[in-house]
mmCIF file of C-alpha atoms and ligand atoms in Angstrom:
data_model
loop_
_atom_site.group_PDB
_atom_site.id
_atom_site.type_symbol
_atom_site.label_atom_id
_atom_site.label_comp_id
_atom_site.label_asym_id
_atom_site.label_seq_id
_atom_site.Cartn_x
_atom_site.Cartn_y
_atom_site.Cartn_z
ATOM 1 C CA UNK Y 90 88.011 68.264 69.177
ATOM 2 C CA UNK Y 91 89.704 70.895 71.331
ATOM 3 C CA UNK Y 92 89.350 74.247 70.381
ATOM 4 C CA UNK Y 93 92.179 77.040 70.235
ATOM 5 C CA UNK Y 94 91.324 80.632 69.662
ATOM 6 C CA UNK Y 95 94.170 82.493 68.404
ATOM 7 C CA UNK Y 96 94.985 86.546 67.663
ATOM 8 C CA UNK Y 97 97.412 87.384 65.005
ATOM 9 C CA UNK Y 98 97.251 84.077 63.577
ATOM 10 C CA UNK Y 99 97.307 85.814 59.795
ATOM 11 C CA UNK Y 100 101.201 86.980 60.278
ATOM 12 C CA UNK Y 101 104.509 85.575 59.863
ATOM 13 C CA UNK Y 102 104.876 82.945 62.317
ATOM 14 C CA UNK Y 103 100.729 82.389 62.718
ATOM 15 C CA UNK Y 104 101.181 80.927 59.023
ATOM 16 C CA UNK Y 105 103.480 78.329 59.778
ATOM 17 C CA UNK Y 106 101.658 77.385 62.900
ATOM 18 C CA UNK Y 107 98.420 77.180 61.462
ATOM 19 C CA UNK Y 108 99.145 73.906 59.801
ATOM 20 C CA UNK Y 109 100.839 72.376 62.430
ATOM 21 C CA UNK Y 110 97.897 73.000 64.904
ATOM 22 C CA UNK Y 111 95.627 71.732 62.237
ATOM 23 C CA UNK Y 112 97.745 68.541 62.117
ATOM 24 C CA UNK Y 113 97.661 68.246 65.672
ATOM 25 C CA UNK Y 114 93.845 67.708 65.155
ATOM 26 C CA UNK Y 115 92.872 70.789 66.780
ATOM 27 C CA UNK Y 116 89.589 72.802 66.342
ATOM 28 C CA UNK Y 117 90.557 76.375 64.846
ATOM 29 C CA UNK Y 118 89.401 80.054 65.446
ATOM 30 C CA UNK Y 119 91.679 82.738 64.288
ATOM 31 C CA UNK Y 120 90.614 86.498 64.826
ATOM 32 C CA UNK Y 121 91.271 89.074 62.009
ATOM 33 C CA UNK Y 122 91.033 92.458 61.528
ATOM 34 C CA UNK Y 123 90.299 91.635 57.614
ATOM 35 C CA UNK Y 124 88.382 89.177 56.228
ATOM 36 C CA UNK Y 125 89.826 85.828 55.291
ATOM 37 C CA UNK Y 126 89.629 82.736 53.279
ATOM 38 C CA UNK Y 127 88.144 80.155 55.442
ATOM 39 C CA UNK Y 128 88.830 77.344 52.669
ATOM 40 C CA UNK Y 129 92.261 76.660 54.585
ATOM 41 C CA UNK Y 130 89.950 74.476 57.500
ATOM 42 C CA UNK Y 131 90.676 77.743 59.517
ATOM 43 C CA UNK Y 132 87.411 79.831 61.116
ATOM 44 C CA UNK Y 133 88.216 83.118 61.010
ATOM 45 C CA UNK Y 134 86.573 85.415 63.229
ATOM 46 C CA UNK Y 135 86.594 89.183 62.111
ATOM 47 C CA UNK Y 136 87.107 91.720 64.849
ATOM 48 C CA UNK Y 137 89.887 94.327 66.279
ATOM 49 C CA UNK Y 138 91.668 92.903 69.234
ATOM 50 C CA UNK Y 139 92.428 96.244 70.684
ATOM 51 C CA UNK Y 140 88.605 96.989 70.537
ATOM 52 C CA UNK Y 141 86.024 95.351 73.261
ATOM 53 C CA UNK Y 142 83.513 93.621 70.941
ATOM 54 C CA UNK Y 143 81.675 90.279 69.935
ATOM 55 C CA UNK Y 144 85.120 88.580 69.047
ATOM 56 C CA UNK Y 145 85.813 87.959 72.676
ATOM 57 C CA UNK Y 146 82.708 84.641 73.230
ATOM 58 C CA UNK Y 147 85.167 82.808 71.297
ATOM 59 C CA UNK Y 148 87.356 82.465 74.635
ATOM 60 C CA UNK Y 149 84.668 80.948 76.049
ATOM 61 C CA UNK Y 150 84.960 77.181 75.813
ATOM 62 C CA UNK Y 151 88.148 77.044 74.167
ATOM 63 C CA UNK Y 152 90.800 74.682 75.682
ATOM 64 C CA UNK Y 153 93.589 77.152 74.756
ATOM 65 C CA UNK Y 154 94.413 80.658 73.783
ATOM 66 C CA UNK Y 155 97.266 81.804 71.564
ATOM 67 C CA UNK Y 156 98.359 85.355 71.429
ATOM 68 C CA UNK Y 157 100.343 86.601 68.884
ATOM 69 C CA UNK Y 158 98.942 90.070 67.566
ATOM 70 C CA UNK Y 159 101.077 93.259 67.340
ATOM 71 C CA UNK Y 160 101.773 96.006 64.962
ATOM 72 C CA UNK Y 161 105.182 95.109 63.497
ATOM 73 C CA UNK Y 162 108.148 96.495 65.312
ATOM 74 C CA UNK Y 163 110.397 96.963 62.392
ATOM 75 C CA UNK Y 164 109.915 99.404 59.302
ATOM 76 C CA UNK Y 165 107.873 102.145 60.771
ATOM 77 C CA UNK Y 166 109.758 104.806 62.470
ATOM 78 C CA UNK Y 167 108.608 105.019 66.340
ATOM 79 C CA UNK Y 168 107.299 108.314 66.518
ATOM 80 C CA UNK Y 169 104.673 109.121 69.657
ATOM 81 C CA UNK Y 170 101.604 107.881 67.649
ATOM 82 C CA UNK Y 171 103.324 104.144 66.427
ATOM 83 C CA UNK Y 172 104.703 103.936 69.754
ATOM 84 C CA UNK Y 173 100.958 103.935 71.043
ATOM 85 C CA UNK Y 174 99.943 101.698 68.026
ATOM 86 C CA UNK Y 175 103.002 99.041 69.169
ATOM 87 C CA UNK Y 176 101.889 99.178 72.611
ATOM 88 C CA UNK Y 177 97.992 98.973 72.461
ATOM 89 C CA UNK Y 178 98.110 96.336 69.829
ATOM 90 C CA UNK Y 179 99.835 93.654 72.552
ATOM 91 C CA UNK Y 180 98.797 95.377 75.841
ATOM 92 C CA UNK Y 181 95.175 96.198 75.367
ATOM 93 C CA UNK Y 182 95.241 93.469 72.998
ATOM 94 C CA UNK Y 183 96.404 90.414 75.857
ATOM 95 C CA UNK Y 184 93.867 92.796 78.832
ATOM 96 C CA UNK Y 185 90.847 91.713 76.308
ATOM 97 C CA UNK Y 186 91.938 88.677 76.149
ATOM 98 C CA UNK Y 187 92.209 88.287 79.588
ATOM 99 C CA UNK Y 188 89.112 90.207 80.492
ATOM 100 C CA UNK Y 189 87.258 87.486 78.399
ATOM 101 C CA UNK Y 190 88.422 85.014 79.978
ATOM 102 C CA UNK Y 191 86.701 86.475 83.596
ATOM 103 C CA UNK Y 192 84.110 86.244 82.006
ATOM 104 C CA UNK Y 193 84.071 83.374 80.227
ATOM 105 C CA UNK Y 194 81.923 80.357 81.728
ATOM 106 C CA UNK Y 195 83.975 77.530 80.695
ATOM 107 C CA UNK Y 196 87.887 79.289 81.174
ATOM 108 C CA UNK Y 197 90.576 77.716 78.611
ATOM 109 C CA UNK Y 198 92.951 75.645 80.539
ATOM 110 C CA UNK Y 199 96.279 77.248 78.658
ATOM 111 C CA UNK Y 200 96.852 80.714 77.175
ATOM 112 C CA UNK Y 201 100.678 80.985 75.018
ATOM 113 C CA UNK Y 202 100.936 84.988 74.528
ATOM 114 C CA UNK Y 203 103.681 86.096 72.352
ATOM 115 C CA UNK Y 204 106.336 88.501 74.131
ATOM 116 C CA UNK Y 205 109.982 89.207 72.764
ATOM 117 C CA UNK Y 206 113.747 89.093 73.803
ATOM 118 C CA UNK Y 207 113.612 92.913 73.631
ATOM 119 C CA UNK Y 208 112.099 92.519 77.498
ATOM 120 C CA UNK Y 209 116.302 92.167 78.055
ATOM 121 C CA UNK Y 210 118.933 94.606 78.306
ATOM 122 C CA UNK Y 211 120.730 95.620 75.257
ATOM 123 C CA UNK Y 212 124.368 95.512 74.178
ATOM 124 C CA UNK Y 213 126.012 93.248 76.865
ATOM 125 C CA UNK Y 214 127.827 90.149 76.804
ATOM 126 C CA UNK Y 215 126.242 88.551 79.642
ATOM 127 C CA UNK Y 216 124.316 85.714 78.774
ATOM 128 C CA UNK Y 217 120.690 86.388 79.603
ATOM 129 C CA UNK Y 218 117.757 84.176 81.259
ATOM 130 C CA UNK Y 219 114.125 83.917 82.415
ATOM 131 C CA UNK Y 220 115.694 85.303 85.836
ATOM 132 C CA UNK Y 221 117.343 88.039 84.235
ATOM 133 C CA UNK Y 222 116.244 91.359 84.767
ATOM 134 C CA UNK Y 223 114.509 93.546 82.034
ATOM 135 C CA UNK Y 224 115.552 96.954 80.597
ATOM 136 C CA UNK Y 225 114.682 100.123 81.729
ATOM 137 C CA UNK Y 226 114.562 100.930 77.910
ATOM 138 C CA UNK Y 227 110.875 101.022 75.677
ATOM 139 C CA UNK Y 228 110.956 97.633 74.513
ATOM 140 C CA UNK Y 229 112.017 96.398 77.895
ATOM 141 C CA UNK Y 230 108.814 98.530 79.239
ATOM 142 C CA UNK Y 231 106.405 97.327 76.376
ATOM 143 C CA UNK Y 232 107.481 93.818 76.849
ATOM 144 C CA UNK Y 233 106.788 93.853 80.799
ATOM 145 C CA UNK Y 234 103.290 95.627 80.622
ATOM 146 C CA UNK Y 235 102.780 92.928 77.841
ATOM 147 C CA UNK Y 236 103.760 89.926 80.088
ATOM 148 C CA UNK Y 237 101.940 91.659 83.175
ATOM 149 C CA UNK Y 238 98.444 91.856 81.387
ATOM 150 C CA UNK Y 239 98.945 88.469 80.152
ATOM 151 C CA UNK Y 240 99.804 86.898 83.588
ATOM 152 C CA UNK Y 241 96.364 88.145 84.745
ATOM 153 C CA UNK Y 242 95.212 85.330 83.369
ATOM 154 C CA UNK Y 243 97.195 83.376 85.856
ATOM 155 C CA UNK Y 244 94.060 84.757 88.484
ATOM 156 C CA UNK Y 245 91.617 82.862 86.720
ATOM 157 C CA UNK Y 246 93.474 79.514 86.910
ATOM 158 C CA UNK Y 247 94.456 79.699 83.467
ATOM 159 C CA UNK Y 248 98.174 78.271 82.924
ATOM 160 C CA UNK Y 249 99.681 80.965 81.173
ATOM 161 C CA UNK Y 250 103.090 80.727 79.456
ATOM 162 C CA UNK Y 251 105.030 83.892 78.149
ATOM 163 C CA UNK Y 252 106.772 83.203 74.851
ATOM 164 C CA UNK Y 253 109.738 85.739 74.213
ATOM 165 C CA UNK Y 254 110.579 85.452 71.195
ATOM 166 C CA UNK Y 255 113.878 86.281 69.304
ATOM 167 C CA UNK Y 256 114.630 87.038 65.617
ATOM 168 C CA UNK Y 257 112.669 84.496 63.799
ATOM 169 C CA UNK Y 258 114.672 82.750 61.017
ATOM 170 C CA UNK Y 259 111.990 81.651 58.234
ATOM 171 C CA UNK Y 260 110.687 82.282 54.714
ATOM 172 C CA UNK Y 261 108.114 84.114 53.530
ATOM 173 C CA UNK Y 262 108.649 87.002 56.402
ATOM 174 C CA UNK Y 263 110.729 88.277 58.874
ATOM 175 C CA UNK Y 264 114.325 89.475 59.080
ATOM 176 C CA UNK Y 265 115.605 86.653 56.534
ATOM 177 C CA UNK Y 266 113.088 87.297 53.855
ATOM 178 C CA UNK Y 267 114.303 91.182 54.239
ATOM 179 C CA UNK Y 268 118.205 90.130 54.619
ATOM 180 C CA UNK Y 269 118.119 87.987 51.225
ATOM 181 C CA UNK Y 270 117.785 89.551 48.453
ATOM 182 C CA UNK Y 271 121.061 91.669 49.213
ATOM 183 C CA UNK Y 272 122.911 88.812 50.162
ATOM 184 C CA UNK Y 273 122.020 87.211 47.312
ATOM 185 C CA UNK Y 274 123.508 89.987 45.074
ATOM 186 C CA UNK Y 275 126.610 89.512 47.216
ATOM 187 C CA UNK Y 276 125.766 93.070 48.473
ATOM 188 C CA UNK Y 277 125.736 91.653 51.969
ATOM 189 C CA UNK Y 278 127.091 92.074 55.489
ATOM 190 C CA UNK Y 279 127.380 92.532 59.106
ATOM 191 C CA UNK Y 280 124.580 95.312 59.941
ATOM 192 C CA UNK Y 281 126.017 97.931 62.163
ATOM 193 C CA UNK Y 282 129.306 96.977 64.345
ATOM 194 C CA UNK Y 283 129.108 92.878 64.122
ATOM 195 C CA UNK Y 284 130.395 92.231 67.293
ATOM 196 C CA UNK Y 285 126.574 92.565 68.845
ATOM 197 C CA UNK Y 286 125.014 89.403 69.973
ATOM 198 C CA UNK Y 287 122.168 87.973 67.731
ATOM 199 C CA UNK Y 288 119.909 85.528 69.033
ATOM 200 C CA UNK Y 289 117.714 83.690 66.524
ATOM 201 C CA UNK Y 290 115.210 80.909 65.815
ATOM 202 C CA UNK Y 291 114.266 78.812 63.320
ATOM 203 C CA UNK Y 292 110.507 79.230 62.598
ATOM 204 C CA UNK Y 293 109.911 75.550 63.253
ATOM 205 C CA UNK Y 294 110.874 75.780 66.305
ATOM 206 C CA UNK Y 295 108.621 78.678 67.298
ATOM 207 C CA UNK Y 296 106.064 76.427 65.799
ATOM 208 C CA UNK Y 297 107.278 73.556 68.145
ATOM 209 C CA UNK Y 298 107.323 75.770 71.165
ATOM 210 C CA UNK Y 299 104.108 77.013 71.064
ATOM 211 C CA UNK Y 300 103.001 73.075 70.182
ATOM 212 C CA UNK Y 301 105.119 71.838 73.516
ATOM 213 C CA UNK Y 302 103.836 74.626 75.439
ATOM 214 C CA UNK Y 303 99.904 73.844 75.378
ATOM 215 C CA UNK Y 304 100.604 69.778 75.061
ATOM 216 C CA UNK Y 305 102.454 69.778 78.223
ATOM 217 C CA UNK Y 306 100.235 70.581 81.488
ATOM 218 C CA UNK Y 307 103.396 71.911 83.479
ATOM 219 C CA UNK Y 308 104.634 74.599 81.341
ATOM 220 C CA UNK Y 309 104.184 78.114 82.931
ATOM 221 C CA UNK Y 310 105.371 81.436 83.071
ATOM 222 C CA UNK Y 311 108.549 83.316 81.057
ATOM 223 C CA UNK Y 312 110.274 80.681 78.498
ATOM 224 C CA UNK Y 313 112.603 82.190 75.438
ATOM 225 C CA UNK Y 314 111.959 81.258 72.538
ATOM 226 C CA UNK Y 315 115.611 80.829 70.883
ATOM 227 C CA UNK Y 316 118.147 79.023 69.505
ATOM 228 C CA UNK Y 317 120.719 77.483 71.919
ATOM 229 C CA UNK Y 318 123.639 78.888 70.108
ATOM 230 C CA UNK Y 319 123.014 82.736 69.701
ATOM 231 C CA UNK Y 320 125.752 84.316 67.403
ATOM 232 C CA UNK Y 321 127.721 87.433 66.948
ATOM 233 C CA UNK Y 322 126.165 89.636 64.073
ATOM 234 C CA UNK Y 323 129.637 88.993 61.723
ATOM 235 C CA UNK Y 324 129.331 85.539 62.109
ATOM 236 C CA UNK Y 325 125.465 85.757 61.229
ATOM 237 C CA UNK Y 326 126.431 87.149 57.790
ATOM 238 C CA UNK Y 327 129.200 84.974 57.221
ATOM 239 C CA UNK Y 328 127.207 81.704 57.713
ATOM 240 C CA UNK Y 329 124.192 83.651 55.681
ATOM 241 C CA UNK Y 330 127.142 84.448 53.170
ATOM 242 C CA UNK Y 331 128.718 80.581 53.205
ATOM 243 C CA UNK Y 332 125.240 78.669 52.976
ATOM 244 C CA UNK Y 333 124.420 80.925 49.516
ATOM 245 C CA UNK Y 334 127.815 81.112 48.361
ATOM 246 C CA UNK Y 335 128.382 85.051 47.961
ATOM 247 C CA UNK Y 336 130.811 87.495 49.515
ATOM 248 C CA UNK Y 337 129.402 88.951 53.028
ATOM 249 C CA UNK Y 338 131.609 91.315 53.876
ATOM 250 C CA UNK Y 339 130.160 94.549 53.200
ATOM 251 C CA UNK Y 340 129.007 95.863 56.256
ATOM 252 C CA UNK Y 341 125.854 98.101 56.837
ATOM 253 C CA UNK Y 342 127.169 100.947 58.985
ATOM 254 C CA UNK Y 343 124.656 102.314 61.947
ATOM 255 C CA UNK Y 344 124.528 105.346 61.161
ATOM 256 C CA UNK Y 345 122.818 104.916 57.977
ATOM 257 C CA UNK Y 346 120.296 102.478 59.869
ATOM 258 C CA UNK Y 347 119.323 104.963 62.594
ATOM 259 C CA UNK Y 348 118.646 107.241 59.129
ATOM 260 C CA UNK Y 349 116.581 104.730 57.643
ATOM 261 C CA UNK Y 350 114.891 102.705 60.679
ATOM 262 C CA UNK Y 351 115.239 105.705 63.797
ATOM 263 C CA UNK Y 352 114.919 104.117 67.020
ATOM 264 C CA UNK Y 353 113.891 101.008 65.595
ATOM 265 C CA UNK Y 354 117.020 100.195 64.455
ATOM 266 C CA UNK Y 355 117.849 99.397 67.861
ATOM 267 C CA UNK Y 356 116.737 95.889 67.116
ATOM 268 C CA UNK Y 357 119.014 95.054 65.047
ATOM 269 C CA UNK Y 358 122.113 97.468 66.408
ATOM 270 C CA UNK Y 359 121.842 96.007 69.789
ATOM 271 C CA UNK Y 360 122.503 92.590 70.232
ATOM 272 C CA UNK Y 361 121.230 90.808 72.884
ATOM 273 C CA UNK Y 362 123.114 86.866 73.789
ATOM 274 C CA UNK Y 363 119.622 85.004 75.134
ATOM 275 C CA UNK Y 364 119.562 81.337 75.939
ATOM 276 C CA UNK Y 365 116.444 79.445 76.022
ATOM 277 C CA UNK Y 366 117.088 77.642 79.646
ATOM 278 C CA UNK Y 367 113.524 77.141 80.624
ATOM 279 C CA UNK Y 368 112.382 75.031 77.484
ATOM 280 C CA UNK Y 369 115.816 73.004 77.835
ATOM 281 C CA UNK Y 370 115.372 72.357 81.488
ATOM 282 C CA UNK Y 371 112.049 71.601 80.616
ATOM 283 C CA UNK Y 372 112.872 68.928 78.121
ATOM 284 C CA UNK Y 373 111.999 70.503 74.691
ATOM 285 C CA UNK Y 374 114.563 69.421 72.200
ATOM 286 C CA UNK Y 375 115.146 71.786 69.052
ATOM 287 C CA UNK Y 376 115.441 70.942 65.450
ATOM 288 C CA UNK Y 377 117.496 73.385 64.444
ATOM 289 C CA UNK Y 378 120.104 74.626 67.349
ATOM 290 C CA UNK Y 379 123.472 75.271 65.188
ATOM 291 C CA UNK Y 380 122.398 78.639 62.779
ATOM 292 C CA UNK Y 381 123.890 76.890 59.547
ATOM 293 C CA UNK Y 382 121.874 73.873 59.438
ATOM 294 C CA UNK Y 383 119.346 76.161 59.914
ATOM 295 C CA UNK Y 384 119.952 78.700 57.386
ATOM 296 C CA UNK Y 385 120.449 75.741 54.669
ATOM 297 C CA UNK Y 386 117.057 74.635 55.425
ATOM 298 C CA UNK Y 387 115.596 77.814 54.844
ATOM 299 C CA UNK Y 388 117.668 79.198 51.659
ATOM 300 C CA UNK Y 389 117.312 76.007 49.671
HETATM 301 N N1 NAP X 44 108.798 87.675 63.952
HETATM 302 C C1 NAP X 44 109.723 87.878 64.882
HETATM 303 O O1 NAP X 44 110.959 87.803 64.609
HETATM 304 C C2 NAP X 44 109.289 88.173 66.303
HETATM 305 C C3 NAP X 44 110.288 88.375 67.273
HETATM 306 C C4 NAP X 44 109.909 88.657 68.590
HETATM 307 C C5 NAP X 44 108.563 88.741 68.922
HETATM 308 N N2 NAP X 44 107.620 88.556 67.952
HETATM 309 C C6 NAP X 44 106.197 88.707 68.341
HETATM 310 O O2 NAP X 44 105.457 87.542 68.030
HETATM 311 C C7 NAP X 44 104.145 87.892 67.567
HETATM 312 C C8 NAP X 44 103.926 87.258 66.206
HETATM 313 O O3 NAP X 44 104.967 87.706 65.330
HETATM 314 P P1 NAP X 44 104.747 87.829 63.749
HETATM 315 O O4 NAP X 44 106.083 88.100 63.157
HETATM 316 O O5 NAP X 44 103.922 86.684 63.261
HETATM 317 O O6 NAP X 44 103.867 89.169 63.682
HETATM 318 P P2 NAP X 44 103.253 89.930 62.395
HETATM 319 O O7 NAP X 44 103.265 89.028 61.226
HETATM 320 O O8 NAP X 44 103.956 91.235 62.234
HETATM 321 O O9 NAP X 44 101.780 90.291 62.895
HETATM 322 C C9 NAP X 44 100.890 89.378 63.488
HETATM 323 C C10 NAP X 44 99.472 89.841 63.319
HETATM 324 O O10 NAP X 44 99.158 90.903 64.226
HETATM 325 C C11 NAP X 44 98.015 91.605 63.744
HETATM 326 N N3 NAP X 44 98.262 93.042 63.854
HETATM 327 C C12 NAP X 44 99.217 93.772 63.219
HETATM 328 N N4 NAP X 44 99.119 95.085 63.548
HETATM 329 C C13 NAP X 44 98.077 95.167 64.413
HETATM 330 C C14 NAP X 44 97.455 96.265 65.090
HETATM 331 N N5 NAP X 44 97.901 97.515 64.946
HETATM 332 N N6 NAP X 44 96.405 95.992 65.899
HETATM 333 C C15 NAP X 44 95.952 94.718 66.053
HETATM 334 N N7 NAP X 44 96.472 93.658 65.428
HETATM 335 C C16 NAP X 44 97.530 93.875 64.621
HETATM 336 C C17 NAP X 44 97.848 91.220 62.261
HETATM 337 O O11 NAP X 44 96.678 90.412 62.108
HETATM 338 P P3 NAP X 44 95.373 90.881 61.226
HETATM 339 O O12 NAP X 44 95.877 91.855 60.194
HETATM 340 O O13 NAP X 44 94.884 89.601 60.642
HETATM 341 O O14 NAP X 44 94.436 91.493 62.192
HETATM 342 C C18 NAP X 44 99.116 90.412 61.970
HETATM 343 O O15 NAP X 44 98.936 89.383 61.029
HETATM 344 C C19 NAP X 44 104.086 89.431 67.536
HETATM 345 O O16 NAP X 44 103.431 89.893 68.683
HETATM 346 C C20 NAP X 44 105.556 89.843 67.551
HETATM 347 O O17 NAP X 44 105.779 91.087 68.206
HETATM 348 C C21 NAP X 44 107.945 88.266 66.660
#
């Protein structure tokens, strides 16, 4: 069996994966910072990612590495101290990755490590690709020191592809699982002006990205994970507001986001119009590309 050792495979989209990998027939060890129930045919390995320590053998021998730790962007207000935490927990994270793999004996042949559409400039209406350049702004910096420690791996013959991701669309976590409940009460709305770009993803096909990406042996390098058919933020909450049935019209102004969220709410304030031309080129076909099929998958 071929053995994948993954970071941050307890969070949002390491859930779903984990029983599409297992399906796949693949041998699984997951690193966590807490202890875990191994009953789900998962072995989890308990160490600190950001910390140099025993966790780091399990690169040795595996066929693939998956790397999707971080502290969560959203809901903590970036102040000095959770800036460091965001950055150390994917930068020093993905260098001890890496650094196990130069030392491993037998290197992995693949390594998928997690990066996000934030790499891009905000708040333009030019449509944005792998070429395109990144921002000069923190999560453009964060996301290139992120991708540059992971691409060390490159070195080492490893094939290493960057995944950057978008706003994943699933339940159980994420922006949808936040968005709900006030849609439900037919509270909700465009958040900030509307007319931003929003460029989502249906959790599956994260899932089926990162499965695509270590099956196929020519992968490499930067490939977004999103939808083909980004939307504006009005017609987000619209569609959100048509698949349940409620009114959607009752915007959430920014002002009371940059309150609530600070300079995180830049995530959601500006948009960003991605398109995911290197998987397409590449042949990966999504199940979910139009945003209202996949909504009514994941709200019913
Ligand atoms: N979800 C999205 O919409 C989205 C969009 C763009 C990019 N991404 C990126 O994709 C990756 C996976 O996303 P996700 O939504 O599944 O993430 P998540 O649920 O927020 O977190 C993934 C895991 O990271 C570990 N972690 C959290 N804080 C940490 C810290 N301070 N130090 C070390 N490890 C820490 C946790 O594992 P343990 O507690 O088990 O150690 C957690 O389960 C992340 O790197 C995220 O930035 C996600």
């Amino acid at each position: 069996m071929r053995k994948l050792f993954i970071t941050g495979a307890s969070g949002f989209v390491g859930q779903a994966l984990l029983p599409a990998l297992k399906l796949e027939g693949y041998d699984i060890a997951a690193l966590s910072r807490k202890v875990r129930d191994t009953s789900s045919g998962v072995r989890w390995v308990l160490g600190d990612p950001v910390t140099v320590d025993d966790w780091q053998r399990e690169v040795d021998g595996a066929f693939g590495l998956i790397n999707l730790a971080g502290e969560p962007i959203i809901g903590k207000r970036w102040t000095p101290e959770q800036k460091q935490a965001l950055r150390d927990s994917r930068v020093v994270t993905t260098q001890n990755l890496v650094t196990a793999i130069a030392q491993a004996r037998q290197k992995p042949s693949v390594l998928v490590s997690a990066s996000a559409i934030g790499l891009y400039p905000k708040n333009e209406e030019t449509e944005l690709d792998e070429t395109s350049r990144p921002a000069d702004d923190f999560l453009g910096k964060l996301c290139q020191e992120w991708e540059d420690a992971a691409k060390v791996a490159e070195v080492h013959g490893v094939r290493t592809v960057l995944l950057r991701i978008g706003v994943v669309l699933g339940r159980n976590g994420g922006a949808l699982e936040r968005m709900l409940p006030v849609f439900k009460w037919g509270l909700g709305g465009p958040l900030g002006s509307g007319n931003q770009w929003f460029s989502w993803i249906h959790i599956a096909d994260v899932v089926g990205l990162i499965l695509w990406a270590l099956a196929s042996g020519q992968v490499r390098g930067p490939v977004n994970a999103v939808a083909p058919n980004p939307v504006r933020m009005k017609d987000f909450a619209s569609t959100l507001g048509k698949v349940l049935n409620r009114p959607a019209f009752l915007p959430a102004p920014s002002f009371a986001l940059n309150l609530v969220l600070g300079e995180s709410a830049q995530v959601i304030l500006d948009g960003q119009r991605v398109l995911p031309k290197a998987a397409l080129q590449q042949g990966y076909t999504f199940r979910f590309p139009e945003l209202e099929a996949a909504l009514r998958d994941l709200t019913t």
